[in-house]
Coordinates of C-alpha atoms in Angstrom, one line a residue:
X1 CA 0.0 0.0 0.0
X2 CA 1.4 3.4 -0.9
X3 CA 1.9 5.8 1.9
X4 CA 0.0 8.7 0.4
X5 CA -3.3 6.8 -0.1
X6 CA -3.8 7.3 3.7
X7 CA -3.2 11.1 3.5
X8 CA -6.5 13.0 3.6
X9 CA -5.4 16.6 3.9
X10 CA -4.7 18.2 0.5
X11 CA -1.8 20.2 2.0
X12 CA -0.1 17.1 3.6
X13 CA -0.6 15.2 0.4
X14 CA 1.1 17.9 -1.7
X15 CA 3.8 18.2 0.9
X16 CA 4.4 14.5 0.5
X17 CA 4.6 14.9 -3.2
X18 CA 7.1 17.7 -2.7
X19 CA 9.3 15.4 -0.6
X20 CA 9.1 12.7 -3.2
X21 CA 10.0 15.1 -6.0
X22 CA 13.0 16.2 -4.0
X23 CA 14.1 12.6 -3.8
X24 CA 13.7 12.3 -7.6
X25 CA 15.7 15.5 -8.1
X26 CA 18.6 14.4 -5.9
X27 CA 18.6 11.0 -7.6
X28 CA 18.6 12.4 -11.1
X29 CA 21.2 15.0 -10.3
X30 CA 23.5 12.3 -8.9
X31 CA 22.9 10.0 -11.9
X32 CA 23.8 13.0 -14.2
X33 CA 27.0 13.6 -12.2
X34 CA 28.1 10.0 -12.4
X35 CA 27.3 9.9 -16.2
X36 CA 29.2 13.1 -16.7
X37 CA 32.2 12.1 -14.7
X38 CA 32.4 8.3 -15.2
X39 CA 30.8 7.4 -18.5
X40 CA 32.8 7.4 -21.8
X41 CA 31.7 9.4 -24.8
X42 CA 30.9 6.3 -26.8
X43 CA 28.3 5.1 -24.2
X44 CA 26.8 8.6 -24.0
X45 CA 26.4 8.7 -27.8
X46 CA 24.8 5.3 -27.8
X47 CA 22.3 6.4 -25.1
X48 CA 21.3 9.4 -27.3
X49 CA 22.4 12.0 -24.7
X50 CA 25.5 13.2 -26.6
X51 CA 26.6 14.0 -30.1
X52 CA 30.3 13.7 -30.8
X53 CA 32.0 15.0 -32.9
X54 CA 29.9 18.0 -34.0
X55 CA 30.5 20.7 -36.5
X56 CA 29.6 24.3 -35.6
X57 CA 27.8 26.2 -38.3
X58 CA 26.7 29.9 -38.6
X59 CA 25.6 32.0 -35.7
X60 CA 23.0 34.7 -35.8
X61 CA 20.4 36.5 -33.7
X62 CA 16.9 34.9 -33.9
X63 CA 13.5 36.6 -33.7
X64 CA 13.6 36.4 -29.9
X65 CA 16.9 38.3 -30.0
X66 CA 18.9 35.3 -28.7
X67 CA 22.3 34.6 -30.1
X68 CA 22.0 31.1 -31.6
X69 CA 24.4 28.7 -33.3
X70 CA 23.8 25.8 -35.6
X71 CA 25.3 22.4 -34.6
X72 CA 25.4 19.3 -36.7
X73 CA 26.4 15.8 -35.8
X74 CA 29.0 14.1 -38.1
X75 CA 28.8 10.5 -37.0
X76 CA 26.4 7.9 -35.5
X77 CA 23.5 9.5 -37.3
X78 CA 21.2 6.5 -37.1
X79 CA 21.2 6.6 -33.2
X80 CA 18.0 8.1 -31.8
X81 CA 18.8 11.0 -29.6
X82 CA 17.1 12.7 -26.6
X83 CA 17.7 16.3 -27.5
X84 CA 14.5 18.4 -27.8
X85 CA 13.4 22.0 -27.7
X86 CA 14.0 23.7 -24.3
X87 CA 16.5 21.2 -22.9
X88 CA 19.8 22.5 -21.5
X89 CA 23.0 21.4 -23.1
X90 CA 26.8 21.8 -22.5
X91 CA 29.7 21.6 -24.9
X92 CA 33.0 19.7 -24.3
X93 CA 36.3 18.9 -25.8
X94 CA 38.3 15.6 -25.4
X95 CA 42.0 15.3 -25.1
X96 CA 44.2 12.4 -26.4
X97 CA 43.7 10.4 -23.2
X98 CA 39.9 10.6 -23.5
X99 CA 39.6 13.1 -20.7
X100 CA 36.7 15.6 -21.2
X101 CA 36.9 19.3 -20.6
X102 CA 33.5 21.1 -20.3
X103 CA 33.1 24.7 -21.6
X104 CA 32.0 27.0 -18.9
X105 CA 28.4 27.8 -20.0
X106 CA 25.0 26.1 -20.4
X107 CA 23.1 26.6 -23.6
X108 CA 19.5 25.7 -24.6
X109 CA 18.1 23.8 -27.6
X110 CA 15.9 26.1 -29.6
X111 CA 15.2 23.8 -32.5
X112 CA 16.2 20.2 -33.4
X113 CA 15.7 17.6 -36.0
X114 CA 17.5 14.3 -36.6
X115 CA 21.0 15.5 -37.2
X116 CA 21.0 19.3 -36.7
X117 CA 20.1 21.6 -33.9
X118 CA 20.0 25.3 -33.2
X119 CA 21.3 26.2 -29.8
X120 CA 20.6 29.4 -27.9
X121 CA 23.8 30.7 -26.3
X122 CA 23.7 32.6 -23.0
X123 CA 26.0 35.5 -24.3
X124 CA 28.6 36.4 -26.9
X125 CA 31.4 35.1 -24.7
X126 CA 30.0 31.6 -25.2
X127 CA 30.3 32.0 -29.0
X128 CA 34.0 33.1 -28.5
X129 CA 34.6 30.0 -26.3
X130 CA 33.3 27.7 -29.1
X131 CA 35.6 29.1 -31.7
X132 CA 39.1 27.8 -32.2
X133 CA 38.1 24.3 -30.8
X134 CA 39.1 21.6 -33.2
X135 CA 36.8 18.8 -32.0
X136 CA 33.7 19.5 -30.0
X137 CA 30.9 17.5 -28.6
X138 CA 27.5 18.5 -27.1
X139 CA 25.6 16.6 -24.4
X140 CA 22.4 17.0 -22.4
X141 CA 22.8 19.0 -19.2
X142 CA 20.9 18.4 -16.0
X143 CA 17.5 20.2 -16.3
X144 CA 17.6 22.3 -13.2
X145 CA 15.0 24.7 -14.5
X146 CA 12.0 22.3 -14.7
X147 CA 12.7 21.0 -11.2
X148 CA 13.0 24.6 -9.8
X149 CA 9.7 25.5 -11.4
X150 CA 7.9 22.4 -10.0
X151 CA 9.3 23.1 -6.5
X152 CA 8.2 26.7 -6.6
X153 CA 4.8 25.8 -7.9
X154 CA 4.1 23.1 -5.3
X155 CA 5.1 25.6 -2.5
X156 CA 2.7 28.1 -4.0
X157 CA -0.1 25.6 -4.2
X158 CA 0.5 24.4 -0.6
X159 CA 0.6 28.0 0.7
X160 CA -2.5 29.2 -1.3
X161 CA -5.2 30.8 0.8
X162 CA -8.6 32.4 -0.1
X163 CA -8.0 32.2 -3.9
X164 CA -9.0 30.0 -6.9
X165 CA -5.8 28.0 -6.6
X166 CA -6.6 27.1 -3.0
X167 CA -10.2 26.1 -4.1
X168 CA -8.9 23.9 -6.9
X169 CA -6.4 22.2 -4.5
X170 CA -9.2 21.5 -2.0
X171 CA -11.6 20.2 -4.7
X172 CA -9.0 17.9 -6.3
X173 CA -7.5 16.5 -3.1
X174 CA -10.0 17.2 -0.4
X175 CA -13.7 16.7 0.4
X176 CA -14.9 20.0 -1.3
X177 CA -17.5 18.8 -3.9
X178 CA -17.2 19.8 -7.6
X179 CA -19.9 22.0 -9.0
X180 CA -21.4 22.3 -12.5
X181 CA -23.3 24.8 -14.7
X182 CA -26.9 23.9 -15.5
X183 CA -28.1 24.2 -19.1
X184 CA -29.5 22.0 -21.8
X185 CA -27.0 19.5 -23.3
X186 CA -25.6 20.5 -26.7
X187 CA -26.1 18.1 -29.6
X188 CA -23.1 16.9 -31.7
X189 CA -24.5 14.5 -34.3
X190 CA -21.1 13.9 -35.8
X191 CA -19.8 12.4 -32.5
X192 CA -20.8 9.1 -31.0
X193 CA -22.9 9.1 -27.8
X194 CA -20.0 8.8 -25.3
X195 CA -18.0 11.5 -27.1
X196 CA -21.0 13.8 -27.1
X197 CA -21.5 13.1 -23.3
X198 CA -17.8 13.9 -22.7
X199 CA -18.0 17.2 -24.5
X200 CA -21.1 18.1 -22.5
X201 CA -19.4 17.2 -19.3
X202 CA -16.5 19.5 -20.2
X203 CA -18.9 22.4 -21.0
X204 CA -20.9 21.9 -17.8
X205 CA -17.9 21.7 -15.5
X206 CA -17.2 24.7 -13.2
X207 CA -14.0 23.2 -11.7
X208 CA -12.8 20.0 -13.4
X209 CA -13.7 17.4 -16.0
X210 CA -11.8 14.3 -17.2
X211 CA -12.0 12.8 -20.7
X212 CA -10.8 9.2 -20.3
X213 CA -9.8 8.0 -23.8
X214 CA -8.8 4.3 -24.1
X215 CA -6.8 3.4 -27.3
X216 CA -8.5 4.3 -30.6
X217 CA -11.6 5.9 -29.0
X218 CA -11.1 9.3 -30.6
X219 CA -9.9 11.2 -27.5
X220 CA -8.2 13.9 -29.7
X221 CA -11.4 14.3 -31.8
X222 CA -13.4 14.7 -28.6
X223 CA -10.9 17.2 -27.0
X224 CA -10.7 19.3 -30.2
X225 CA -14.6 19.5 -30.2
X226 CA -14.6 20.5 -26.5
X227 CA -12.0 23.2 -27.1
X228 CA -13.8 24.5 -30.2
X229 CA -17.1 24.6 -28.3
X230 CA -15.5 26.3 -25.3
X231 CA -14.3 29.0 -27.6
X232 CA -17.9 29.9 -28.3
X233 CA -18.1 30.9 -24.6
X234 CA -14.6 32.2 -23.9
X235 CA -12.3 34.3 -25.9
X236 CA -9.1 32.3 -25.3
X237 CA -8.0 29.0 -23.7
X238 CA -4.7 27.5 -22.7
X239 CA -3.9 24.0 -24.1
X240 CA -0.9 22.1 -22.6
X241 CA 0.6 18.7 -22.6
X242 CA 3.7 17.1 -21.0
X243 CA 5.7 16.6 -24.2
X244 CA 6.3 18.9 -27.2
X245 CA 5.1 16.0 -29.4
X246 CA 1.7 15.9 -27.7
X247 CA 1.3 19.7 -27.9
X248 CA 2.1 19.6 -31.6
X249 CA -0.5 16.9 -32.2
X250 CA -3.4 18.7 -30.6
X251 CA -2.3 22.1 -32.1
X252 CA -2.2 20.6 -35.6
X253 CA -5.7 19.2 -35.1
X254 CA -7.0 22.6 -33.9
X255 CA -5.4 24.4 -36.8
X256 CA -7.2 21.9 -39.2
X257 CA -10.4 22.8 -37.4
X258 CA -9.8 26.5 -38.3
X259 CA -8.7 27.6 -34.8
X260 CA -6.0 30.4 -34.5
X261 CA -3.3 28.7 -32.4
X262 CA -0.2 30.4 -31.0
X263 CA 2.4 27.8 -30.2
X264 CA 4.8 28.9 -27.5
X265 CA 8.1 26.9 -27.9
X266 CA 9.3 25.0 -31.0
X267 CA 7.6 22.0 -32.4
X268 CA 9.2 18.6 -32.3
X269 CA 8.3 17.8 -35.9
X270 CA 9.4 20.6 -38.0
X271 CA 7.4 21.3 -41.2
X272 CA 5.9 24.5 -42.6
X273 CA 2.5 23.8 -41.3
X274 CA 3.7 23.4 -37.7
X275 CA 6.1 26.3 -37.9
X276 CA 3.4 28.7 -39.3
X277 CA 1.7 28.9 -35.9
X278 CA 4.8 29.1 -33.7
X279 CA 5.3 32.3 -31.8
X280 CA 8.7 32.9 -33.3
X281 CA 7.5 32.6 -36.9
X282 CA 4.5 34.8 -36.2
X283 CA 6.7 37.4 -34.5
X284 CA 9.1 37.5 -37.5
X285 CA 6.1 37.9 -39.9
X286 CA 4.7 40.9 -38.1
X287 CA 4.9 44.2 -40.1
X288 CA 6.7 46.0 -37.2
X289 CA 9.4 43.3 -37.0
X290 CA 11.9 44.7 -39.7
X291 CA 12.0 48.0 -37.8
X292 CA 12.6 46.1 -34.5
X293 CA 15.3 44.1 -36.1
X294 CA 17.0 47.2 -37.3
X295 CA 16.9 48.8 -33.8
X296 CA 18.4 45.7 -32.2
X297 CA 21.2 45.6 -34.7
X298 CA 21.9 49.3 -34.1
X299 CA 22.1 48.5 -30.3
X300 CA 24.6 45.7 -30.9
X301 CA 26.7 48.0 -33.1
X302 CA 26.7 50.8 -30.5
X303 CA 27.8 48.3 -27.8
X304 CA 30.7 47.3 -30.1
X305 CA 31.6 51.0 -30.5
X306 CA 31.4 51.9 -26.8
X307 CA 34.8 50.2 -26.1
X308 CA 36.5 52.3 -28.7
X309 CA 35.0 55.7 -28.1
X310 CA 35.8 58.3 -25.5
X311 CA 32.3 59.8 -25.6
X312 CA 30.7 56.9 -23.8
X313 CA 27.9 58.8 -22.1
X314 CA 26.4 59.9 -25.4
X315 CA 26.6 56.3 -26.7
X316 CA 24.9 55.0 -23.5
X317 CA 22.1 57.6 -23.8
X318 CA 21.6 56.5 -27.4
X319 CA 21.5 52.8 -26.5
X320 CA 18.9 53.5 -23.7
X321 CA 16.7 55.4 -26.0
X322 CA 16.9 52.7 -28.7
X323 CA 16.2 50.0 -26.0
X324 CA 13.0 51.9 -25.0
X325 CA 11.9 52.0 -28.6
X326 CA 12.6 48.3 -29.0
X327 CA 10.6 47.4 -25.9
X328 CA 7.7 49.5 -27.1
X329 CA 7.7 47.6 -30.5
X330 CA 8.0 44.2 -28.7
X331 CA 5.1 45.0 -26.5
X332 CA 3.0 46.1 -29.6
X333 CA 3.8 42.9 -31.6
X334 CA 3.1 40.7 -28.6
X335 CA -0.2 42.4 -27.9
X336 CA -1.2 41.9 -31.5
X337 CA -0.2 38.2 -31.5
X338 CA -1.9 37.3 -28.2
X339 CA -5.1 39.2 -28.9
X340 CA -5.5 37.4 -32.3
X341 CA -4.9 33.9 -30.9
X342 CA -7.8 31.8 -29.6
X343 CA -5.6 29.0 -28.3
X344 CA -2.3 29.4 -26.6
X345 CA -0.5 26.0 -26.8
X346 CA 2.7 25.0 -24.9
X347 CA 4.1 22.3 -22.7
X348 CA 3.2 22.3 -19.0
X349 CA 6.7 23.7 -18.1
X350 CA 6.4 26.1 -21.1
X351 CA 3.4 27.7 -19.5
X352 CA 5.8 29.5 -17.1
X353 CA 7.4 31.2 -20.2
X354 CA 7.9 35.0 -19.6
X355 CA 5.5 35.6 -22.5
X356 CA 2.7 34.3 -20.4
X357 CA 3.6 36.2 -17.3
X358 CA 0.4 37.5 -15.6
X359 CA -1.9 35.9 -18.2
X360 CA -5.0 34.2 -16.8
X361 CA -7.3 31.8 -18.6
X362 CA -10.9 30.7 -18.0
X363 CA -10.1 27.1 -19.0
X364 CA -6.9 25.0 -19.2
X365 CA -6.9 21.8 -21.2
X366 CA -4.2 19.3 -20.4
X367 CA -3.8 16.5 -22.9
X368 CA -1.9 13.3 -22.1
X369 CA -2.5 14.2 -18.5
X370 CA -1.8 10.7 -17.3
X371 CA 1.8 11.0 -18.4
X372 CA 2.5 14.2 -16.4
X373 CA 3.8 14.5 -12.9
X374 CA 1.3 16.3 -10.7
X375 CA 3.7 19.1 -9.9
X376 CA 4.1 19.9 -13.6
X377 CA 0.3 20.1 -14.0
X378 CA 0.1 22.7 -11.3
X379 CA 2.5 25.0 -13.2
X380 CA -0.2 25.6 -15.8
X381 CA -3.2 25.3 -13.3
X382 CA -2.0 28.4 -11.5
X383 CA -3.1 30.4 -14.6
X384 CA -6.6 28.9 -14.9
X385 CA -10.1 29.1 -13.4
X386 CA -11.1 25.5 -14.4
X387 CA -9.2 22.5 -15.6
X388 CA -10.0 19.8 -18.2
X389 CA -7.8 16.7 -18.2
X390 CA -7.7 14.2 -21.1
X391 CA -5.7 11.0 -21.3
X392 CA -5.7 7.4 -20.1
X393 CA -4.2 6.3 -16.8
X394 CA -4.3 2.7 -18.1
X395 CA -1.5 3.7 -20.6
X396 CA 2.0 5.0 -20.1
X397 CA 2.7 6.6 -16.7
X398 CA 5.1 9.6 -16.1
X399 CA 8.8 8.8 -16.1
X400 CA 10.1 8.4 -12.5
X401 CA 13.7 7.2 -12.2
X402 CA 14.1 7.0 -8.4
X403 CA 12.6 3.7 -7.2
X404 CA 11.9 5.0 -3.7
X405 CA 10.1 8.0 -5.1
X406 CA 8.1 5.7 -7.3
X407 CA 7.1 3.4 -4.4
X408 CA 6.2 6.5 -2.4
X409 CA 3.7 7.5 -5.1
X410 CA 5.4 10.2 -7.2
X411 CA 4.1 8.4 -10.3
X412 CA 0.5 8.8 -9.1
X413 CA -0.8 11.6 -11.3
X414 CA -3.3 14.3 -10.7
X415 CA -5.6 12.7 -13.2
X416 CA -5.5 9.4 -11.2
X417 CA -6.2 11.2 -8.0
X418 CA -9.2 13.0 -9.4
X419 CA -10.5 9.8 -11.0
X420 CA -10.3 8.2 -7.5
X421 CA -11.7 11.2 -5.5
X422 CA -14.2 12.6 -7.9
X423 CA -15.4 9.8 -10.2
X424 CA -18.4 11.9 -11.2
X425 CA -16.1 14.2 -13.3
X426 CA -15.0 11.3 -15.6
X427 CA -16.3 10.5 -19.0
X428 CA -15.1 7.2 -20.5
X429 CA -15.1 7.0 -24.3
X430 CA -16.4 3.6 -25.1
X431 CA -16.3 3.1 -28.9
X432 CA -13.0 2.4 -30.6
X433 CA -12.2 2.9 -34.2
X434 CA -8.8 1.4 -34.6
X435 CA -8.6 -2.4 -34.0
X436 CA -10.1 -5.6 -35.1
X437 CA -12.4 -6.6 -32.3
X438 CA -10.3 -9.6 -31.2
X439 CA -7.3 -7.4 -30.7
X440 CA -9.3 -4.9 -28.7
X441 CA -11.2 -7.3 -26.5
X442 CA -8.5 -8.5 -24.2
X443 CA -7.4 -4.9 -23.4
X444 CA -11.1 -3.9 -22.8
X445 CA -11.7 -6.8 -20.4
X446 CA -8.4 -6.4 -18.4
X447 CA -8.2 -2.6 -18.2
X448 CA -11.6 -1.1 -18.9
X449 CA -14.1 -3.5 -17.2
X450 CA -15.2 -4.9 -20.6
X451 CA -16.8 -1.5 -21.4
X452 CA -15.3 -0.9 -24.8
X453 CA -17.0 -1.7 -28.1
X454 CA -15.6 -1.8 -31.6
X455 CA -17.1 0.4 -34.3
X456 CA -18.8 -1.7 -36.9
X457 CA -16.4 -0.5 -39.6
X458 CA -13.3 -1.9 -37.8
X459 CA -14.8 -4.9 -36.0
X460 CA -13.6 -7.5 -38.6
X461 CA -10.9 -5.6 -40.3
X462 CA -8.0 -7.7 -41.6
X463 CA -5.4 -7.8 -44.3
X464 CA -5.8 -11.5 -45.3
X465 CA -8.9 -13.6 -45.5
X466 CA -9.3 -16.1 -42.7
X467 CA -6.4 -14.6 -40.9
X468 CA -6.1 -14.8 -37.1
X469 CA -5.9 -11.3 -35.8
X470 CA -3.6 -12.2 -32.8
X471 CA -0.9 -14.8 -32.6
X472 CA 1.5 -15.6 -29.8
X473 CA 4.7 -17.3 -31.0
X474 CA 6.1 -19.2 -28.1
X475 CA 9.9 -19.0 -28.1
X476 CA 10.2 -21.5 -25.3
X477 CA 12.8 -24.2 -26.1
X478 CA 14.1 -22.3 -29.1
X479 CA 17.4 -21.3 -27.5
X480 CA 16.0 -17.8 -27.2
X481 CA 17.7 -16.7 -24.0
X482 CA 17.9 -13.1 -22.7
X483 CA 21.2 -11.3 -21.9
X484 CA 21.7 -8.3 -19.7
X485 CA 23.4 -5.3 -21.5
X486 CA 23.6 -2.6 -18.9
X487 CA 21.4 -0.4 -16.8
X488 CA 19.5 1.8 -19.3
X489 CA 19.5 -0.8 -22.1
X490 CA 18.2 -3.6 -20.0
X491 CA 18.0 -6.9 -21.9
X492 CA 18.5 -8.4 -25.3
X493 CA 17.3 -11.7 -26.8
X494 CA 19.0 -12.1 -30.2
X495 CA 17.4 -15.3 -31.2
X496 CA 13.9 -13.8 -30.5
X497 CA 14.9 -10.7 -32.5
X498 CA 15.9 -12.9 -35.5
X499 CA 12.7 -14.9 -35.2
X500 CA 10.7 -11.6 -35.2
X501 CA 12.4 -10.5 -38.4
X502 CA 11.7 -13.9 -39.9
X503 CA 8.0 -13.7 -39.0
X504 CA 7.7 -10.3 -40.5
X505 CA 9.4 -11.5 -43.7
X506 CA 7.0 -14.4 -44.0
X507 CA 3.9 -12.3 -43.3
X508 CA 4.9 -9.7 -46.0
X509 CA 5.5 -12.7 -48.4
X510 CA 2.0 -14.0 -47.5
X511 CA 0.4 -10.6 -48.2
X512 CA 2.5 -10.3 -51.5
X513 CA 5.2 -7.7 -52.0
X514 CA 3.3 -5.7 -54.7
X515 CA 0.2 -5.5 -52.6
X516 CA 2.1 -4.5 -49.5
X517 CA 3.6 -1.6 -51.4
X518 CA 0.5 -0.7 -53.4
X519 CA -1.8 -0.5 -50.3
X520 CA 0.9 1.2 -48.2
X521 CA 0.5 -1.3 -45.4
X522 CA 2.6 -0.2 -42.4
X523 CA 4.3 -2.2 -39.7
X524 CA 5.6 -1.5 -36.2
X525 CA 8.2 -3.6 -34.4
X526 CA 8.0 -3.0 -30.7
X527 CA 10.2 -4.1 -27.8
X528 CA 10.2 -2.8 -24.2
X529 CA 14.0 -2.9 -24.3
X530 CA 16.2 -0.4 -26.1
X531 CA 19.0 -2.9 -26.8
X532 CA 16.4 -5.2 -28.5
X533 CA 15.1 -2.3 -30.5
X534 CA 18.6 -1.4 -31.7
X535 CA 19.4 -5.0 -32.6
X536 CA 16.1 -5.3 -34.6
X537 CA 17.0 -2.2 -36.5
X538 CA 20.4 -3.6 -37.4
X539 CA 18.9 -6.8 -38.6
X540 CA 16.4 -4.9 -40.8
X541 CA 19.1 -2.7 -42.3
X542 CA 21.3 -5.7 -43.1
X543 CA 18.6 -7.7 -44.8
X544 CA 18.1 -6.8 -48.5
X545 CA 14.6 -8.3 -48.5
X546 CA 13.3 -5.3 -46.5
X547 CA 14.9 -2.6 -48.8
X548 CA 11.7 -1.7 -50.7
X549 CA 9.6 -1.8 -47.4
X550 CA 11.9 0.2 -45.0
X551 CA 9.9 3.4 -45.1
X552 CA 6.8 1.4 -44.0
X553 CA 8.5 -0.3 -41.0
X554 CA 9.1 1.5 -37.7
X555 CA 11.1 -0.1 -34.9
X556 CA 10.8 1.5 -31.4
X557 CA 10.3 1.1 -27.7
X558 CA 6.7 1.0 -26.3
X559 CA 7.2 4.6 -25.2
X560 CA 8.2 5.6 -28.7
X561 CA 4.8 4.2 -30.0
X562 CA 2.6 6.1 -27.6
X563 CA -0.3 7.6 -29.6
X564 CA 0.6 5.8 -32.8
X565 CA -1.0 2.9 -34.7
X566 CA 0.0 0.5 -37.5
X567 CA -1.7 -2.1 -39.6
X568 CA 0.6 -4.9 -38.4
X569 CA 2.4 -4.9 -35.0
X570 CA 5.1 -7.4 -33.8
X571 CA 6.1 -7.3 -30.2
X572 CA 9.3 -9.0 -29.0
X573 CA 9.0 -9.4 -25.2
X574 CA 12.6 -10.5 -24.7
X575 CA 12.4 -12.1 -21.2
X576 CA 13.3 -15.8 -21.1
X577 CA 14.7 -17.2 -17.8
X578 CA 14.1 -20.0 -15.4
X579 CA 13.1 -17.8 -12.5
X580 CA 10.1 -16.2 -14.2
X581 CA 11.7 -12.7 -13.8
X582 CA 10.0 -10.2 -16.1
X583 CA 11.4 -6.9 -14.8
X584 CA 9.6 -3.9 -16.0
X585 CA 7.2 -6.0 -18.1
X586 CA 5.4 -5.9 -14.7
X587 CA 4.2 -2.5 -15.7
X588 CA 1.1 -3.6 -17.5
X589 CA 0.2 -0.1 -18.7
X590 CA 3.2 -0.4 -21.1
X591 CA 1.8 -3.7 -22.4
X592 CA -1.6 -2.1 -22.8
X593 CA 0.0 0.5 -25.1
X594 CA 1.9 -2.2 -27.0
X595 CA -1.0 -4.6 -27.8
X596 CA -3.4 -1.8 -28.8
X597 CA -1.2 -0.2 -31.5
X598 CA -2.3 -2.9 -34.1
X599 CA -5.2 -2.3 -36.5
X600 CA -5.4 -5.7 -38.2
X601 CA -2.7 -8.0 -37.1
X602 CA -0.8 -8.5 -33.8
X603 CA 2.0 -11.0 -33.4
X604 CA 3.6 -11.4 -29.9
X605 CA 6.9 -13.3 -29.5
X606 CA 7.8 -14.4 -26.0
X607 CA 8.8 -17.3 -23.8
X608 CA 5.5 -18.5 -22.4
X609 CA 7.1 -20.5 -19.6
X610 CA 8.7 -17.3 -18.2
X611 CA 5.9 -14.9 -18.9
X612 CA 2.8 -16.9 -18.0
X613 CA 3.9 -17.0 -14.3
X614 CA 2.4 -13.5 -14.2
X615 CA -1.4 -13.5 -14.2
X616 CA -1.7 -10.9 -16.9
X617 CA 0.5 -12.7 -19.5
X618 CA -1.1 -16.1 -18.5
X619 CA -4.6 -14.7 -19.2
X620 CA -3.4 -13.1 -22.5
X621 CA -1.7 -16.4 -23.6
X622 CA -4.9 -18.3 -22.8
X623 CA -7.1 -15.7 -24.5
X624 CA -5.0 -16.0 -27.8
X625 CA -5.0 -19.8 -27.6
X626 CA -8.7 -19.8 -27.1
X627 CA -9.2 -17.7 -30.3
X628 CA -7.1 -20.2 -32.3
X629 CA -9.1 -23.1 -31.0
X630 CA -12.5 -21.5 -31.6

């Protein structure tokens, strides 16, 4: 039993969360120190936390008046990296003995794609420090800012008195009941009944509502409708999510619906459509921007002259007057951008951006709320009068690295707490539009009380006639043993990986190569372990058979597949040992994500003798066997 389930006082509960967050912070900081001091560059590169060597490209001032520099990685381009917008980074050099020397500044990623990023430098001295270095590397730095924000926010929520923040705290975690507006329900004939009920619950909520969207049930569609309808009643709303990717996804859907979105922070997938609604692009496109740019350049020129002139007072006066003019223009552009936008979209941490300082919103929507730490949610809640949470607490949880903090309940999200405390605020979406019914049914029974139904148009969907939608290929007795390959990579099972590739090959052959390409059938290979994912990718790359199909095949971890779907999914479970040890396959929410990515065909590869000692995998194995016998 987790400690905090016995805590009834909202303040004590949040104090406990604060203490757990402090544990996580100390743990992660120590991990980072060890990685920085003890881990070799090669391992850092493999883990995606470092690029080495890199080439430094041009530097310039961006629309936000930050000095930025372009950085490109020269090697190991196929390794997936963890760099993303807003994350702090540091640069280093390496001597002949392999010893690293870190440059004395921290920079921030302002844009990144697969092999190139733009990094915002703290000052011009940082640019000078980068020059003249023959071989440079860049690695992720410990993200102090996000933690600082979460700590400050929790303190503020704990200390809140006689204001809306205190009321929301006591509603979410205490015995204060939720209240609702009363008016006739609105009809949405294009939504199904449970989606329509969910939108109405959102519209009627005075304090909080939850849209619980199991896989394939149209959570995003429902949320977009709820936001669109809320905008008939309010001028502007704040839309947040834990990750940049989730913010991009909901922003894109809102733009498709014709909503004016202003995206604070840079998108994770960079294309013209996404960039067109970013704050930076809009700022640059404003008619006053060329004038502002000219003034900023004049200020920089004057700073350069100040060192060489004797008449410094005059130059300083000139600089100050230009700065006042620049501020005036900035304020004018910002006022225009914010008054036009109907939706302000950013990550939860991004809601603390200086651009949103002092801004208040009638409604805050948090998407993928079940993946966010509670403290991160409160960063955005401080700005809102009511809160709508959307997500699925039966899918991926937030990332918590410290085991003691996890056991203490740091992974318990605000969404889970409200589902427990205020079940009347929850709308469960019950019709799924993704999977063949046989693929969906097990997940529905285990996680959702058997309440999900398949829409008629997907119920019997399949690629081949008389195909079995789910198979479990038992690797028991096939010499498919697991090996341990280090802390963050976990396990690998080479024989099972090779068998997975063989299975995929024979399934594509059964479909027919021409048909596979013509109908653009897509495939996902999933494994919970990074080492297995990397080995599967190598096998695919080496095998000429897959050359024509490579663009249709994605290989990734379960976390990498969150929110995605494919026609065919193969899952390699890896674990095979005599003790029945299954490690983090015990987190069944991950498996729920994995098995619900498939539209028409799901193939699971795993050692049944190891896995079926756990009730979930035993039941899944029996369920699949039952389908074959039926």
